[in-house]
Coordinates of C-alpha atoms and ligand atoms in Angstrom, one line a residue:
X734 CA 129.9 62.7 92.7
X735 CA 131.6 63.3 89.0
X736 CA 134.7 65.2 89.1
X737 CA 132.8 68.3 87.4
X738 CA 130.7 68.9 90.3
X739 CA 133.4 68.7 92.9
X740 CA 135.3 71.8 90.8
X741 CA 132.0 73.6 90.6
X742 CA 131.6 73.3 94.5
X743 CA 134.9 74.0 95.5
X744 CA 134.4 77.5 93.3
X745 CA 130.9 78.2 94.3
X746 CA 133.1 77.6 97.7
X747 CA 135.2 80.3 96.5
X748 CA 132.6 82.2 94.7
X749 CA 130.4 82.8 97.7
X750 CA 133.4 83.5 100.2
X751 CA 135.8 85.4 97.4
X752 CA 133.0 87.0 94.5
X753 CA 129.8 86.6 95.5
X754 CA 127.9 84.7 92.2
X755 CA 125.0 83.3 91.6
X756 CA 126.4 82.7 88.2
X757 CA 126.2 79.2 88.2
X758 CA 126.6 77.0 84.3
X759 CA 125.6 73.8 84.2
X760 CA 123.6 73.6 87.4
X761 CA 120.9 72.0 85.8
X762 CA 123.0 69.1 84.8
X763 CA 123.8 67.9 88.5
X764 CA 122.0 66.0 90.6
X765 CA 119.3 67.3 93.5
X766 CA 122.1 66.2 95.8
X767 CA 124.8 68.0 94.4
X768 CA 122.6 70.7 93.6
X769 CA 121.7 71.3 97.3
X770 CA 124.9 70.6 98.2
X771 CA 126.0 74.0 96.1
X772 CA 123.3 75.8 97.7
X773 CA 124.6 74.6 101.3
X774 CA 128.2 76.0 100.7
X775 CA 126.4 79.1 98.9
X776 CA 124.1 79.9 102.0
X777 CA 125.8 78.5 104.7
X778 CA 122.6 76.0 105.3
X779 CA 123.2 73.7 108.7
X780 CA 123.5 69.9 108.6
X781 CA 119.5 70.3 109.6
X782 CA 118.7 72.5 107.1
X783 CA 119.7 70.0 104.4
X784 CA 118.2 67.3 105.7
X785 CA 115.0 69.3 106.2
X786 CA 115.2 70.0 102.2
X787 CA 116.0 66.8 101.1
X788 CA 113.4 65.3 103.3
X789 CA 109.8 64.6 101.8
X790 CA 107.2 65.9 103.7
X791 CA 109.1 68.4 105.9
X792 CA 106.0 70.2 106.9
X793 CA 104.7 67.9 110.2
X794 CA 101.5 67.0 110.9
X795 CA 101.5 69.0 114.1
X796 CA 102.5 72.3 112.5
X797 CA 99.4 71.5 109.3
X798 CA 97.4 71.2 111.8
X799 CA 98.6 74.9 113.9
X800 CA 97.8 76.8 110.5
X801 CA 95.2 76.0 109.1
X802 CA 91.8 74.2 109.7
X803 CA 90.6 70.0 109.1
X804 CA 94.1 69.2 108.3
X805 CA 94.1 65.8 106.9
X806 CA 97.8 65.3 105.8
X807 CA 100.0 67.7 103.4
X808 CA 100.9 67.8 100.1
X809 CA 104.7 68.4 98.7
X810 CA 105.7 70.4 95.3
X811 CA 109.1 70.5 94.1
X812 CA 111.5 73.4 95.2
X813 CA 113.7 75.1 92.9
X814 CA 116.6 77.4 92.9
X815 CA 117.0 79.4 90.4
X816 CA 120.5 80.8 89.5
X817 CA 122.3 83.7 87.5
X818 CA 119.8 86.6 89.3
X819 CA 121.6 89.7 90.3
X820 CA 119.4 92.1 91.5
X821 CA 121.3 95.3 92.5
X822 CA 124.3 95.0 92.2
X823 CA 123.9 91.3 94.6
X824 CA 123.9 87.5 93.3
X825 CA 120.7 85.9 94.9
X826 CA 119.8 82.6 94.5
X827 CA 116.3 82.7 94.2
X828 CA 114.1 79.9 95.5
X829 CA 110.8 78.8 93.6
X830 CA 108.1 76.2 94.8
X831 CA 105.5 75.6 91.1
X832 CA 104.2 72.8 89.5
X833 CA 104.7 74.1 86.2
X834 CA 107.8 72.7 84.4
X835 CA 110.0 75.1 82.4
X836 CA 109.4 78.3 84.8
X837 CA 113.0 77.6 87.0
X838 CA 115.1 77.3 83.6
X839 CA 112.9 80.1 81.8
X840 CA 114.2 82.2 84.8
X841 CA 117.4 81.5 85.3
X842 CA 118.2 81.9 81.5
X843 CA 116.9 85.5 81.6
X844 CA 118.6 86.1 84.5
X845 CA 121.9 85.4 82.9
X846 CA 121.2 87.1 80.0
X847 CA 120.2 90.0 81.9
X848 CA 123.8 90.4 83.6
X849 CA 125.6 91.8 80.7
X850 CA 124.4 95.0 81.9
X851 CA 124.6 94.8 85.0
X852 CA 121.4 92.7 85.9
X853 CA 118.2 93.9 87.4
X854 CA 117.8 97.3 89.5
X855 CA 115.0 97.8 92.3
X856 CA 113.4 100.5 94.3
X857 CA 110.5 100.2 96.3
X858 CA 108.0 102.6 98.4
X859 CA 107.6 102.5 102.4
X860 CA 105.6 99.2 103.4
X861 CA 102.3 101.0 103.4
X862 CA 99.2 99.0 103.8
X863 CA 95.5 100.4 103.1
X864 CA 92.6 99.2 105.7
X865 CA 89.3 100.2 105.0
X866 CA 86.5 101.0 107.1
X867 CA 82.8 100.9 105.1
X868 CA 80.4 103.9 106.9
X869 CA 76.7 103.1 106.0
X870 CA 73.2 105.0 106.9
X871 CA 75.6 108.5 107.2
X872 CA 72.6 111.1 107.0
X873 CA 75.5 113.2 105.1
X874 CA 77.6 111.6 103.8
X875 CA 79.9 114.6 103.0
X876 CA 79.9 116.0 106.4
X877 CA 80.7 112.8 107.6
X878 CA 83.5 112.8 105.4
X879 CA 84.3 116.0 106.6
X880 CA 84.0 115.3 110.8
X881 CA 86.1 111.8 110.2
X882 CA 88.7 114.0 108.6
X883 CA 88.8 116.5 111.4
X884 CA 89.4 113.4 113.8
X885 CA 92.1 112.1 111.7
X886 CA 94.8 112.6 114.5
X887 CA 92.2 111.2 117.6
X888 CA 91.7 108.1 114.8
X889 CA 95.1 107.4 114.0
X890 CA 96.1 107.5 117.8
X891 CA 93.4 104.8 118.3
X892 CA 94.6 102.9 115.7
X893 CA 98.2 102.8 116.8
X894 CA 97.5 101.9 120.6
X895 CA 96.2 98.5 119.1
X896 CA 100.0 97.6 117.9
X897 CA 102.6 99.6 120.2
X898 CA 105.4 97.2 118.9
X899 CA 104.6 98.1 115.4
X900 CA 104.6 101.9 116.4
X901 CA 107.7 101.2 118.4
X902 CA 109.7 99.5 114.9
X903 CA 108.7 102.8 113.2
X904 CA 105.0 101.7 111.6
X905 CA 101.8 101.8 112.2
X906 CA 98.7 104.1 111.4
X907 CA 100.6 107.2 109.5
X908 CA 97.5 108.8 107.4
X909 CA 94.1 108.5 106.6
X910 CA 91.8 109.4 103.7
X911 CA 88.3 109.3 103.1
X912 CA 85.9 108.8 100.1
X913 CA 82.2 108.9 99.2
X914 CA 81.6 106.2 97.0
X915 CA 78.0 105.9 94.6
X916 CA 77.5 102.3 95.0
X917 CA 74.2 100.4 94.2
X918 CA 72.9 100.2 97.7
X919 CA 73.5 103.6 98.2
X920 CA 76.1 106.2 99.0
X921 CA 78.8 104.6 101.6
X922 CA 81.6 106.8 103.0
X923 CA 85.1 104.9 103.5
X924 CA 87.6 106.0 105.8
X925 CA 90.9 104.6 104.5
X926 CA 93.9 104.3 107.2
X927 CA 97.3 104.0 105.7
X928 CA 99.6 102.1 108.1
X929 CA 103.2 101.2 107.4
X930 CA 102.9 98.1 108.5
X931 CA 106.9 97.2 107.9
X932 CA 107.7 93.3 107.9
X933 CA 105.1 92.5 107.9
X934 CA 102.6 91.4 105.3
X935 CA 99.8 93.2 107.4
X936 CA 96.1 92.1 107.0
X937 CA 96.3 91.2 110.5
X938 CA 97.4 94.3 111.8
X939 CA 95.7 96.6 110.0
X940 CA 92.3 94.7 110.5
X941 CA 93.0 95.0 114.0
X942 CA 93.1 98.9 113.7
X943 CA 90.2 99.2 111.1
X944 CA 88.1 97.3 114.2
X945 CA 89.4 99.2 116.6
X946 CA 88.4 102.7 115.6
X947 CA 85.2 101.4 114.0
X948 CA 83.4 102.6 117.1
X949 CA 84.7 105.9 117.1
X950 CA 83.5 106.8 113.3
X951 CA 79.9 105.7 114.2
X952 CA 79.8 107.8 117.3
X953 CA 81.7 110.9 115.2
X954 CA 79.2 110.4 112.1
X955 CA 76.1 108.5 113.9
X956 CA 76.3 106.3 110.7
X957 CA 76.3 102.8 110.9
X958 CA 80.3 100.7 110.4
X959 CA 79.9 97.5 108.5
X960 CA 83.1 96.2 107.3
X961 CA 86.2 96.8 108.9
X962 CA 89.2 94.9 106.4
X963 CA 92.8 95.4 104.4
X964 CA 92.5 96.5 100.9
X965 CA 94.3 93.9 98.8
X966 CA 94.7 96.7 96.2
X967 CA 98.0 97.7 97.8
X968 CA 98.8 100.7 95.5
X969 CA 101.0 102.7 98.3
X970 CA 103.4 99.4 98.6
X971 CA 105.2 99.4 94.9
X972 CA 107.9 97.5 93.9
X973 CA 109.8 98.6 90.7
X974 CA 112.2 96.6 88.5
X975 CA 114.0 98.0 85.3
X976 CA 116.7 96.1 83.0
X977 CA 118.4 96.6 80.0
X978 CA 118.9 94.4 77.5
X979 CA 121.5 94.8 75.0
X980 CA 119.9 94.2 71.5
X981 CA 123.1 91.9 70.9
X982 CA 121.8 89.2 73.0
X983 CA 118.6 89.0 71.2
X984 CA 120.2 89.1 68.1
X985 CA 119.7 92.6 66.8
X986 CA 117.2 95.2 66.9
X987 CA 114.8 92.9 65.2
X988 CA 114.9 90.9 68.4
X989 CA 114.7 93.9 70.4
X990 CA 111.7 94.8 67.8
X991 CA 109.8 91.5 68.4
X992 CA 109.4 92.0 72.4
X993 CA 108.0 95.5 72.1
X994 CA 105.8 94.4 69.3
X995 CA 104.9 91.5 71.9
X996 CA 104.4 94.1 74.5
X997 CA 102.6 96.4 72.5
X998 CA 99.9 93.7 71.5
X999 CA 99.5 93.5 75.8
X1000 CA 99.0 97.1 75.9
X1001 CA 96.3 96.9 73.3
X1002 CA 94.3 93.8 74.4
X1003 CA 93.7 92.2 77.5
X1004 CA 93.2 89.1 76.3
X1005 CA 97.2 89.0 75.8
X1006 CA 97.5 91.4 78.7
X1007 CA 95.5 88.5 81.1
X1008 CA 98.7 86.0 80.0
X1009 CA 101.3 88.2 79.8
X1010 CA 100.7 89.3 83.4
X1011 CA 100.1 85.6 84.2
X1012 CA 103.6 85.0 82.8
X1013 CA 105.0 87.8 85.7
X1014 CA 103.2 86.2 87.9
X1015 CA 104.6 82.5 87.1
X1016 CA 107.7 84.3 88.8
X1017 CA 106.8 86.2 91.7
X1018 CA 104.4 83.7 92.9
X1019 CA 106.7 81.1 92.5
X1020 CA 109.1 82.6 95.4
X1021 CA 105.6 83.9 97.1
X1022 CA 104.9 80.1 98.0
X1023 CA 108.7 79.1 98.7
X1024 CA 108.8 81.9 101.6
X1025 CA 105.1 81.0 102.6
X1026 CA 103.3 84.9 101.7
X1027 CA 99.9 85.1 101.2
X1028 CA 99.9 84.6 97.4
X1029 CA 95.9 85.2 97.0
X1030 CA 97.2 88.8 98.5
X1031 CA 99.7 89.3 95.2
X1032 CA 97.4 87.7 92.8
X1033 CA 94.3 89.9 93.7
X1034 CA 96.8 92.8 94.4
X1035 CA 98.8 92.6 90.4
X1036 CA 95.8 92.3 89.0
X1037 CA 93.8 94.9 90.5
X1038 CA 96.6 97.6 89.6
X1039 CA 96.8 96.3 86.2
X1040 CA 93.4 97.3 85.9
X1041 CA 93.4 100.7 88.0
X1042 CA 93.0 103.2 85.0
X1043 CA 89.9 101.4 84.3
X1044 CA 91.5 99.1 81.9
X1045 CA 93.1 95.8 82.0
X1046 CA 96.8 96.5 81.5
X1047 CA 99.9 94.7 81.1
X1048 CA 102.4 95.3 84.7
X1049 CA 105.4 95.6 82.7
X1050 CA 106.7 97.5 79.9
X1051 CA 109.1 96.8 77.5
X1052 CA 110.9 99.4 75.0
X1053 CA 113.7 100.9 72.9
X1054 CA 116.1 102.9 74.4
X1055 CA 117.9 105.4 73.3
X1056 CA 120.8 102.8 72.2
X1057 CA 118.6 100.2 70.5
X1058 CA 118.8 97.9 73.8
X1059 CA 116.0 96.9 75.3
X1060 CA 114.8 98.5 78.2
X1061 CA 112.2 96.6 80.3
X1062 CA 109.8 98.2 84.0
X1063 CA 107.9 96.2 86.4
X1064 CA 105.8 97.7 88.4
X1065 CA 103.5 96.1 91.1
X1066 CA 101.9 96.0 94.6
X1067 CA 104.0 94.0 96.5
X1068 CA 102.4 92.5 100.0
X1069 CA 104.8 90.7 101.4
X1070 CA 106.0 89.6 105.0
X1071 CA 108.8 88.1 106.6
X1072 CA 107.1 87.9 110.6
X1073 CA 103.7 86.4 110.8
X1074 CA 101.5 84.0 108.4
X1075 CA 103.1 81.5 107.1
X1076 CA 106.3 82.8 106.9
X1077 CA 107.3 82.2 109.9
X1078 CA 105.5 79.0 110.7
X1079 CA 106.6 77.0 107.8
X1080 CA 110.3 75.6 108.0
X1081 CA 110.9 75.5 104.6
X1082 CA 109.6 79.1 104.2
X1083 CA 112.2 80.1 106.9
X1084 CA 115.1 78.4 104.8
X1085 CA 113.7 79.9 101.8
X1086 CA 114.5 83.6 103.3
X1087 CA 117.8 82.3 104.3
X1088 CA 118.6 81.1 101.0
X1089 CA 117.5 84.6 99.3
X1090 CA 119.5 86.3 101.8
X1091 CA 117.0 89.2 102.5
X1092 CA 116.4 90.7 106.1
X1093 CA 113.4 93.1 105.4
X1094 CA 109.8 92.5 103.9
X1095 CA 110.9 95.2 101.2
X1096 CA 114.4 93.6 100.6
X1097 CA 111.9 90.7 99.2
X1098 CA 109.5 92.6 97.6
X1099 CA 112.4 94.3 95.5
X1100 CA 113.5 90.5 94.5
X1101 CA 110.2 89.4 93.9
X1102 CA 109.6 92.0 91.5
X1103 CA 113.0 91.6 90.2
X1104 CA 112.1 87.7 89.4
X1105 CA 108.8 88.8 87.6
X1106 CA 111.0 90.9 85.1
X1107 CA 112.8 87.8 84.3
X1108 CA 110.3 85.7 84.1
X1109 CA 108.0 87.9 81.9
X1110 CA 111.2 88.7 79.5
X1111 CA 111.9 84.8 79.6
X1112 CA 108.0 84.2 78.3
X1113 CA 108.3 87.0 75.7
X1114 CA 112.0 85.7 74.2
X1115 CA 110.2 82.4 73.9
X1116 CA 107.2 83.3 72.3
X1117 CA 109.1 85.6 69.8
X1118 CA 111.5 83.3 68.8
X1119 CA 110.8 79.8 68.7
X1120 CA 107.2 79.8 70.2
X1121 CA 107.2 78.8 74.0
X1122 CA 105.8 75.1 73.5
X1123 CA 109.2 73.4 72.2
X1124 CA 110.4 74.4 75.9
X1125 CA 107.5 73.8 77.4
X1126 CA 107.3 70.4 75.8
X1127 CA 110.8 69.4 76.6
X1128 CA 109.8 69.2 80.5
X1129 CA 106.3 68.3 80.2
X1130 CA 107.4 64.8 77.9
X1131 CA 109.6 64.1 80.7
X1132 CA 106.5 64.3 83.0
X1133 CA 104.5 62.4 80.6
X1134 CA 107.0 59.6 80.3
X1135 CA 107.2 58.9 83.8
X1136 CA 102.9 59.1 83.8
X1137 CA 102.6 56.6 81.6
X1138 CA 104.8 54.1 83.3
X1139 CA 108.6 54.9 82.5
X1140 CA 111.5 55.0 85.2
X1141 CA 114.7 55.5 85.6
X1142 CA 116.6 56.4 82.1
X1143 CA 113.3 55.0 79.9
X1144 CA 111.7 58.7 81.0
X1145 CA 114.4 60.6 78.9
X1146 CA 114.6 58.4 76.4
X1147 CA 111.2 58.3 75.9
X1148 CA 110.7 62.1 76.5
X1149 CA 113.5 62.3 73.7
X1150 CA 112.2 60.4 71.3
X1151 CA 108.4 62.4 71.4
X1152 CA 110.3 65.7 71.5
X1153 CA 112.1 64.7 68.5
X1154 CA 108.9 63.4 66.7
X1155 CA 107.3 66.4 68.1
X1156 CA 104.4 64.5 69.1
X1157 CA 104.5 65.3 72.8
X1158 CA 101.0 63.3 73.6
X1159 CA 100.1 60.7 76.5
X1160 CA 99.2 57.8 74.3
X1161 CA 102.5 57.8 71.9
X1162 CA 104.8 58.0 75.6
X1163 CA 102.8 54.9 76.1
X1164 CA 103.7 53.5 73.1
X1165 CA 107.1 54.0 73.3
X1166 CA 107.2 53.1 77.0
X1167 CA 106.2 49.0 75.7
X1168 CA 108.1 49.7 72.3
X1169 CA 111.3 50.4 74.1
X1170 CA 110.5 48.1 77.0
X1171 CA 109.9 45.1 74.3
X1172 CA 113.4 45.5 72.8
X1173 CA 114.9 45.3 76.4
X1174 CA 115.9 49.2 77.4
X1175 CA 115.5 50.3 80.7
Ligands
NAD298 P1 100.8 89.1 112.1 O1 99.7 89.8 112.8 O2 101.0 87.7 112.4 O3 102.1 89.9 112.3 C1 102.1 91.3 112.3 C2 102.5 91.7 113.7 O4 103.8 91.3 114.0 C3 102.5 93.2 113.8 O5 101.2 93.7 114.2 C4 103.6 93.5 114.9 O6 103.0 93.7 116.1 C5 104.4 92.3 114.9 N1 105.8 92.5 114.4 C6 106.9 92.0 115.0 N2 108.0 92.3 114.3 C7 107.6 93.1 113.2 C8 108.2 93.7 112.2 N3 109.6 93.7 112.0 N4 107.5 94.4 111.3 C9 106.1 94.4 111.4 N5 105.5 93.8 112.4 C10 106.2 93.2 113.3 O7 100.6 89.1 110.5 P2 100.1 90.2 109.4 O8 101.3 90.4 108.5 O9 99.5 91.4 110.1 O10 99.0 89.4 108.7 C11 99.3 88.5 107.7 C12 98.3 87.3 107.7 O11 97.0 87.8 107.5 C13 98.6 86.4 106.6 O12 98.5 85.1 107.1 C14 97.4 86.6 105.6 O13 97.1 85.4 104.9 C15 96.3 86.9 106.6 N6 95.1 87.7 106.1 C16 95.0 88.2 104.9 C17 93.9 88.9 104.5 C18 93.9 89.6 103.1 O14 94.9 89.7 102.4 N7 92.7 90.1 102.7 C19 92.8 89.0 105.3 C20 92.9 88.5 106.6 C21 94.1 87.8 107.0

């Protein structure tokens, strides 16, 4: 282990013990070893949780074959930390499971560059979850609406005697709401239950419930219940991030200029709004699959909100503020659990909540959203400046290289040499793969 890294541990050591920081130059530079061996002083991982990381394949047959269906073997993707994050007023070092290369460094440069001013703040709303139960055949559908409502109390009791231990942690079934909806089959009266469903991510629970008092509207209405399921459009579980940028780190107000002008073309078309939001989402989704959430659940979620005034909209927004900085807002559905699903099935997930240091689902729905600031300020910087492919190309030569049959040091000097041709292509890392093979480099 160079001499560099041993200084670096020994303060991370001190860091983590003494000041806390997630502030961590040159971390890119070591190895996977010495990088986990950081993030084992940092988190305080056991003996077995470092060999669980640093062993390939570390989900077992046994459990593939507990969560889902026709397991046939697993697959593995790379995890990531990435570094620099504070997120109110706390260092967090943020693990990230992608395939895509350039995400992890995209992230962790924004997140130092977002320190200056004190890093990223959060707030989020109670852990409410909507379930929805579809009423068909209602001879009136507005005094149905009207004799569900009167029931609301009788409903919601039904509802929570499905989950006492929810009830008993301070969730379950706190409201309900109903709508007549004009649909093409007909008009269909939903009964919505809001249920705080706390830790956890909740389609389980609240399906349960929606089930559950799915008797009791038919006999109330003498309509006819067919579906009985969460709504993945969780607008009553928001997670909010806001940062300031100081204009000084993005060289003057004509960088500042350039990302509102970016952000402004997002608000305007949602053809840019589609990849912009994809750019959050390279973020959040990243730590969604490294604690094991139900990532379908965000996707479906972010994008349903960002179209929710009838428009495709970009999540974020980025402006001026009053001082010339930059002032950036996430806002999103966060669905996110730390009991239940994969979460708690999955031992990498587990390690990945251990490593982010959060102890409720909304603790990591705040750093979630946090990581999607970064990530969508990381995209924008790029794209602004020198155009996000020169980055992007960096990572993917590398990947490339080692496709067409380099190893060892060949793959960087290889990736190098198309980087510095700019002519990041399969058949000229072939090329140079025999080229630099024929006069003897390794
Ligand atoms: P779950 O049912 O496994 O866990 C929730 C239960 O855990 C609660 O009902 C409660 O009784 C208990 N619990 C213990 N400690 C708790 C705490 N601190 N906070 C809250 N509850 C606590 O899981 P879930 O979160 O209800 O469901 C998530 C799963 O449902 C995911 O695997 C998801 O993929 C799947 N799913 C999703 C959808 C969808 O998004 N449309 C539909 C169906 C299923």
């Amino acid at each position: 282990m160079p001499s560099s890294c041993d200084n670096l541990i020994v303060r991370a050591f001190h860091d983590v013990i003494v000041e806390k920081t997630s502030r961590v130059p040159g971390f890119f530079k070591l190895s996977i070893a010495e990088r986990l061996e950081y993030v084992r002083k940092a988190c305080g991982l056991t003996p077995q949780e470092v060999e669980l990381l640093s062993k390939v394949g570390n989900l077992t047959l046994e459990t593939a074959d507990r969560m889902v269906e026709n397991a046939v073997g697993t697959m593995s993707y790379p995890l990531s930390i990435a570094v620099n994050f504070l997120v109110d007023g706390q260092d967090r070092l943020i693990p990230m499971v992608i395939e895509e290369p350039s995400v992890v460094a995209a992230a962790s440069n924004a997140a130092r560059i977002m320190r200056s001013k004190g890093g990223i703040t959060t707030e989020a709303t109670e852990p409410i979850m909507i379930g929805q139960v579809q009423l068909l055949d209602a001879k009136d559908p507005e005094a149905s609406k009207r004799v569900i409502l009167a029931h609301s109390e009788e409903i919601l009791k039904l509802a929570n005697d499905q989950d006492p231990f929810l009830t008993k942690l301070g969730g379950g079934a706190k409201g309900l709401e109903v709508r007549v909806l004009d649909s093409p089959t007909g008009r269909m009266v939903v009964t919505h239950l809001l249920v705080d469903v706390r830790d956890a991510m909740g389609a389980n629970a609240v399906n349960t419930m929606c089930e559950a008092v799915a008797p009791l509207i038919e006999r109330l209405t003498g309509g006819r219940v067919s579906l009985r399921i969460i709504s993945n459009l969780a607008d009553r579980r928001l997670a909010r991030a806001r940062v300031v940028v100081p204009k000084e780190e993005l060289g003057g107000e004509e960088g500042v200029n350039a990302i509102v002008e970016a952000w402004s073309f997002a608000a305007a078309d949602p053809y840019r709004a589609a990849t912009h939001n994809k750019g959050i989402m390279n973020g959040v989704i990243a730590v969604a699959l490294a604690t094991g959430q139900d990532h379908r659940a965000l996707e479906a979620g972010a994008h349903a909100y960002a179209a929710r005034t009838g428009r495709y909209l970009p999540l974020s927004t980025w402006q001026r503020n009053q001082d010339g900085d930059l002032l950036g807002t996430l806002e999103m559905p966060m669905a996110v659990g730390l009991v239940g699903g994969a979460t708690k099935v999955h031992p990498v997930a587990q390690l990945s909540v251990k490593i982010l240091g959060v102890r409720t689902a909304t603790e990591l729905g705040r750093v979630l959203v946090a990581v999607g600031l970064a990530q969508n300020f990381a995209a924008l910087r790029a794209l602004t400046k020198e155009g996000i492919q020169l980055g992007h190309m960096r990572l993917h030569a590398r990947n490339l290289a080692s496709a067409a049959g380099a190893e060892g040091e060949l793959i960087d000097k290889v990736a190098e040499a198309m980087v510095r041709e700019r002519m990041v292509r399969f058949d000229r890392a072939k090329e140079l793969v025999e080229e630099l093979r024929s006069r003897g480099e390794k």
